[in-house]
Short mmCIF file of C-alpha atoms in Angstrom, two decimals:
data_model
loop_
_atom_site.label_atom_id
_atom_site.label_comp_id
_atom_site.label_asym_id
_atom_site.label_seq_id
_atom_site.Cartn_x
_atom_site.Cartn_y
_atom_site.Cartn_z
CA ASP A 178 -117.78 -115.27 166.78
CA ALA A 179 -120.20 -116.34 169.43
CA GLY A 180 -121.29 -113.44 171.63
CA ILE A 181 -120.76 -110.62 169.17
CA THR A 182 -122.69 -109.89 166.02
CA GLN A 183 -122.51 -107.09 163.51
CA SER A 184 -125.23 -105.86 161.23
CA PRO A 185 -125.56 -105.47 158.38
CA ARG A 186 -122.89 -107.72 156.94
CA HIS A 187 -122.84 -105.86 153.66
CA LYS A 188 -124.12 -102.45 152.69
CA VAL A 189 -123.92 -100.23 149.65
CA THR A 190 -124.89 -96.62 150.14
CA GLU A 191 -124.66 -93.35 148.27
CA THR A 192 -122.36 -90.48 149.08
CA GLY A 193 -123.92 -88.04 151.49
CA THR A 194 -126.36 -90.46 153.08
CA PRO A 195 -126.28 -91.36 156.78
CA VAL A 196 -125.34 -94.91 157.68
CA THR A 197 -125.49 -96.71 161.01
CA LEU A 198 -123.69 -99.94 161.77
CA ARG A 199 -124.66 -101.99 164.76
CA CYS A 200 -122.59 -104.13 167.06
CA HIS A 201 -124.38 -106.36 169.52
CA GLN A 202 -122.78 -108.42 172.28
CA THR A 203 -124.23 -110.97 174.65
CA GLU A 204 -121.16 -111.15 176.92
CA ASN A 205 -121.98 -108.13 179.09
CA HIS A 206 -118.46 -106.77 178.57
CA ARG A 207 -117.75 -103.20 179.47
CA TYR A 208 -115.40 -102.31 176.62
CA MET A 209 -116.37 -102.20 172.96
CA TYR A 210 -114.46 -100.95 169.95
CA TRP A 211 -114.95 -100.02 166.31
CA TYR A 212 -112.14 -100.57 163.82
CA ARG A 213 -111.88 -100.12 160.10
CA GLN A 214 -109.64 -102.16 157.89
CA ASP A 215 -108.25 -100.99 154.58
CA PRO A 216 -105.58 -102.43 152.31
CA GLY A 217 -102.15 -101.23 153.36
CA HIS A 218 -103.37 -99.83 156.68
CA GLY A 219 -104.11 -102.82 158.85
CA LEU A 220 -106.81 -102.21 161.46
CA ARG A 221 -107.32 -98.68 162.72
CA LEU A 222 -109.31 -97.72 165.77
CA ILE A 223 -112.25 -95.40 165.13
CA HIS A 224 -113.98 -95.09 168.50
CA TYR A 225 -114.25 -97.10 171.62
CA SER A 226 -116.54 -97.29 174.63
CA TYR A 227 -115.73 -98.03 178.24
CA GLY A 228 -119.31 -98.12 179.48
CA VAL A 229 -122.86 -97.03 178.79
CA LYS A 230 -122.75 -93.48 177.45
CA ASP A 231 -118.95 -93.44 177.85
CA THR A 232 -117.08 -93.23 174.57
CA ASP A 233 -113.87 -91.80 173.23
CA LYS A 234 -112.15 -91.21 169.93
CA GLY A 235 -109.61 -93.44 168.31
CA GLU A 236 -107.02 -92.58 165.70
CA VAL A 237 -109.39 -92.16 162.72
CA SER A 238 -112.56 -90.74 164.26
CA ASP A 239 -113.23 -87.87 161.83
CA GLY A 240 -116.55 -88.36 160.07
CA TYR A 241 -117.79 -90.94 162.57
CA SER A 242 -119.88 -90.80 165.71
CA VAL A 243 -120.85 -93.54 168.14
CA SER A 244 -123.45 -94.20 170.77
CA ARG A 245 -123.76 -96.70 173.58
CA SER A 246 -127.15 -96.51 175.28
CA LYS A 247 -127.08 -100.11 176.46
CA THR A 248 -124.23 -102.37 177.47
CA GLU A 249 -124.98 -104.77 174.65
CA ASP A 250 -125.16 -102.34 171.74
CA PHE A 251 -122.51 -100.06 170.25
CA LEU A 252 -123.57 -98.10 167.19
CA LEU A 253 -121.29 -96.49 164.64
CA THR A 254 -122.78 -93.71 162.53
CA LEU A 255 -121.47 -92.10 159.41
CA GLU A 256 -123.45 -88.85 159.36
CA SER A 257 -122.76 -88.19 155.70
CA ALA A 258 -120.98 -91.07 154.03
CA THR A 259 -118.03 -90.38 151.73
CA SER A 260 -116.19 -92.66 149.33
CA SER A 261 -113.16 -92.61 151.65
CA GLN A 262 -115.28 -94.44 154.20
CA THR A 263 -115.61 -97.45 151.97
CA SER A 264 -114.05 -100.10 154.14
CA VAL A 265 -114.57 -103.20 156.21
CA TYR A 266 -115.67 -102.32 159.73
CA PHE A 267 -115.02 -104.57 162.70
CA CYS A 268 -116.47 -104.36 166.13
CA ALA A 269 -114.62 -105.87 169.07
CA ILE A 270 -115.21 -106.55 172.73
CA ARG A 271 -112.55 -106.96 175.34
CA SER A 272 -112.60 -109.82 177.77
CA PRO A 273 -111.63 -108.94 181.31
CA GLY A 274 -108.16 -110.04 182.34
CA GLN A 275 -107.36 -112.07 185.38
CA GLY A 276 -105.41 -109.97 187.81
CA GLY A 277 -103.86 -106.61 187.10
CA MET A 278 -104.28 -104.84 183.82
CA ALA A 279 -103.54 -107.79 181.56
CA ASN A 280 -105.84 -108.02 178.63
CA TYR A 281 -107.06 -111.50 177.92
CA GLY A 282 -107.79 -110.75 174.33
CA TYR A 283 -110.30 -109.07 172.13
CA THR A 284 -113.07 -110.88 170.35
CA PHE A 285 -113.95 -109.48 166.98
CA GLY A 286 -117.15 -109.63 165.03
CA SER A 287 -117.35 -110.90 161.48
CA GLY A 288 -117.25 -107.43 160.00
CA THR A 289 -119.43 -105.15 157.90
CA ARG A 290 -118.35 -104.46 154.36
CA LEU A 291 -119.47 -100.94 153.50
CA THR A 292 -119.29 -99.50 150.02
CA VAL A 293 -120.01 -95.82 149.44
CA VAL A 294 -120.72 -95.01 145.81
CA ASP B 60 -98.10 -95.99 164.64
CA ALA B 61 -97.46 -99.65 165.25
CA LYS B 62 -94.57 -100.38 167.56
CA THR B 63 -93.68 -103.65 165.90
CA THR B 64 -91.87 -104.83 162.78
CA GLN B 65 -92.80 -108.06 161.03
CA PRO B 66 -91.81 -109.61 157.72
CA PRO B 67 -94.57 -109.02 155.19
CA SER B 68 -94.86 -112.66 154.16
CA MET B 69 -93.68 -116.15 155.00
CA ASP B 70 -94.23 -119.66 153.73
CA CYS B 71 -94.26 -122.90 155.65
CA ALA B 72 -94.86 -126.52 154.72
CA GLU B 73 -97.87 -128.26 156.14
CA GLY B 74 -97.01 -130.27 159.25
CA ARG B 75 -93.88 -128.26 159.98
CA ALA B 76 -93.46 -125.66 162.68
CA ALA B 77 -94.14 -122.11 161.61
CA ASN B 78 -91.97 -119.53 163.36
CA LEU B 79 -93.12 -115.94 162.97
CA PRO B 80 -90.71 -113.25 164.19
CA CYS B 81 -91.56 -109.83 165.53
CA ASN B 82 -89.32 -106.96 166.54
CA HIS B 83 -90.47 -104.54 169.21
CA SER B 84 -87.29 -102.79 170.22
CA THR B 85 -89.05 -99.82 171.87
CA ILE B 86 -91.25 -101.89 174.13
CA SER B 87 -91.52 -100.56 177.64
CA GLY B 88 -91.44 -102.54 180.85
CA ASN B 89 -95.17 -102.83 181.39
CA GLU B 90 -96.22 -103.49 177.82
CA TYR B 91 -97.48 -106.88 176.75
CA VAL B 92 -96.92 -108.60 173.42
CA TYR B 93 -100.08 -109.88 171.73
CA TRP B 94 -100.57 -112.03 168.69
CA TYR B 95 -103.70 -112.13 166.60
CA ARG B 96 -104.41 -113.65 163.25
CA GLN B 97 -106.91 -112.90 160.55
CA ILE B 98 -108.12 -115.52 158.16
CA HIS B 99 -109.42 -114.14 154.90
CA SER B 100 -112.66 -112.18 155.26
CA GLN B 101 -112.98 -112.91 158.96
CA GLY B 102 -112.41 -110.77 162.03
CA PRO B 103 -109.07 -111.01 163.83
CA GLN B 104 -108.70 -113.89 166.25
CA TYR B 105 -106.76 -113.72 169.49
CA ILE B 106 -103.92 -116.26 169.71
CA ILE B 107 -101.72 -115.57 172.70
CA HIS B 108 -100.05 -112.86 174.72
CA GLY B 109 -97.15 -112.50 177.15
CA LEU B 110 -95.10 -110.07 179.17
CA LYS B 111 -91.64 -111.58 179.59
CA ASN B 112 -92.04 -115.29 180.19
CA ASN B 113 -92.60 -117.74 177.39
CA GLU B 114 -96.21 -118.75 177.02
CA THR B 115 -97.98 -121.72 175.51
CA ASN B 116 -101.62 -122.49 174.88
CA GLU B 117 -103.57 -124.86 172.70
CA MET B 118 -102.95 -122.76 169.62
CA ALA B 119 -99.35 -121.64 169.81
CA SER B 120 -96.24 -120.82 171.81
CA LEU B 121 -94.80 -117.38 172.35
CA ILE B 122 -91.09 -116.97 172.91
CA ILE B 123 -89.96 -113.55 174.15
CA THR B 124 -86.26 -112.71 174.26
CA GLU B 125 -84.71 -111.82 177.57
CA ASP B 126 -84.33 -108.17 176.59
CA ARG B 127 -87.96 -108.23 175.34
CA LYS B 128 -87.00 -106.52 172.12
CA SER B 129 -88.26 -109.34 169.96
CA SER B 130 -90.52 -112.36 170.08
CA THR B 131 -91.44 -115.39 168.02
CA LEU B 132 -94.82 -116.99 167.59
CA ILE B 133 -94.59 -120.71 167.01
CA LEU B 134 -97.32 -122.81 165.44
CA PRO B 135 -95.96 -126.27 166.19
CA HIS B 136 -97.65 -128.27 163.44
CA ALA B 137 -98.99 -125.91 160.83
CA THR B 138 -102.07 -126.90 158.85
CA LEU B 139 -103.62 -125.37 155.75
CA ARG B 140 -106.17 -123.67 158.00
CA ASP B 141 -103.36 -121.68 159.62
CA THR B 142 -102.94 -119.67 156.43
CA ALA B 143 -103.70 -116.13 157.57
CA VAL B 144 -102.25 -112.71 158.32
CA TYR B 145 -100.58 -112.73 161.73
CA TYR B 146 -100.35 -109.54 163.74
CA CYS B 147 -97.84 -108.90 166.49
CA ILE B 148 -99.02 -106.07 168.72
CA VAL B 149 -97.48 -104.30 171.64
CA SER B 150 -100.11 -102.96 173.99
CA SER B 151 -100.40 -99.26 173.82
CA GLU B 152 -101.93 -96.62 175.95
CA TRP B 153 -104.63 -97.13 178.51
CA ILE B 154 -107.29 -94.48 178.71
CA GLN B 155 -110.21 -94.72 181.09
CA GLY B 156 -109.35 -98.36 181.54
CA ALA B 157 -109.65 -99.05 177.83
CA GLN B 158 -106.64 -100.36 176.00
CA LYS B 159 -106.05 -99.42 172.42
CA LEU B 160 -104.37 -102.07 170.33
CA VAL B 161 -102.57 -100.74 167.30
CA PHE B 162 -102.51 -103.22 164.44
CA GLY B 163 -99.64 -102.98 161.95
CA GLN B 164 -99.39 -104.68 158.60
CA GLY B 165 -98.75 -108.15 159.93
CA THR B 166 -97.16 -111.19 158.29
CA ARG B 167 -99.05 -113.08 155.62
CA LEU B 168 -98.35 -116.72 156.40
CA THR B 169 -99.03 -119.26 153.69
CA ILE B 170 -99.06 -122.93 154.57
CA ASN B 171 -98.23 -125.06 151.57
CA PRO B 172 -99.36 -128.68 151.15
#
């Protein structure tokens, strides 16, 4: 989608190697998220960020770390990739709502398909 | 865990209205209902959301029952391009101003020619 790009789109890596996925947005939104998607599990939140240098864990954060040094970039790192981390990874940004706490929807990137062999 | 229940799959004829149900019996008073869809190999796409009133936009209509325990997403004139997995989501916790959406399994909608 316009305004959010993920790189790389596809990656194959070996078990035990570090891997970094990048999410870049041009919308200047405060909130950014990393999800993984696996068959039978839907989308699961890994980490999210609510500002530069402000991040927190999601429901499946073990084995992942994130960094947000600039508003536009949110990096997801697998310090030592394992086969269980083979997945499709989606980054998302949240558009600000109009009035109150209403969320006007998340915009997702096109995904990164990661295979750990 | 997801707070919603959806049928795993549905079929609809092209040109007809597609009605996708969702149960969210444990929804609390300040939680919104969101609908997203995911077309094969793409990221999820926001469709619509609502609190208690029915909502309509250029993509769909959202009908929420008076007790808010269920809702229906309506695609008024389904096309082949509407074939996708549709997720009904009830907004979950807010932490530091960030909302975590919990995606369940969704409904796989197939539009048939």
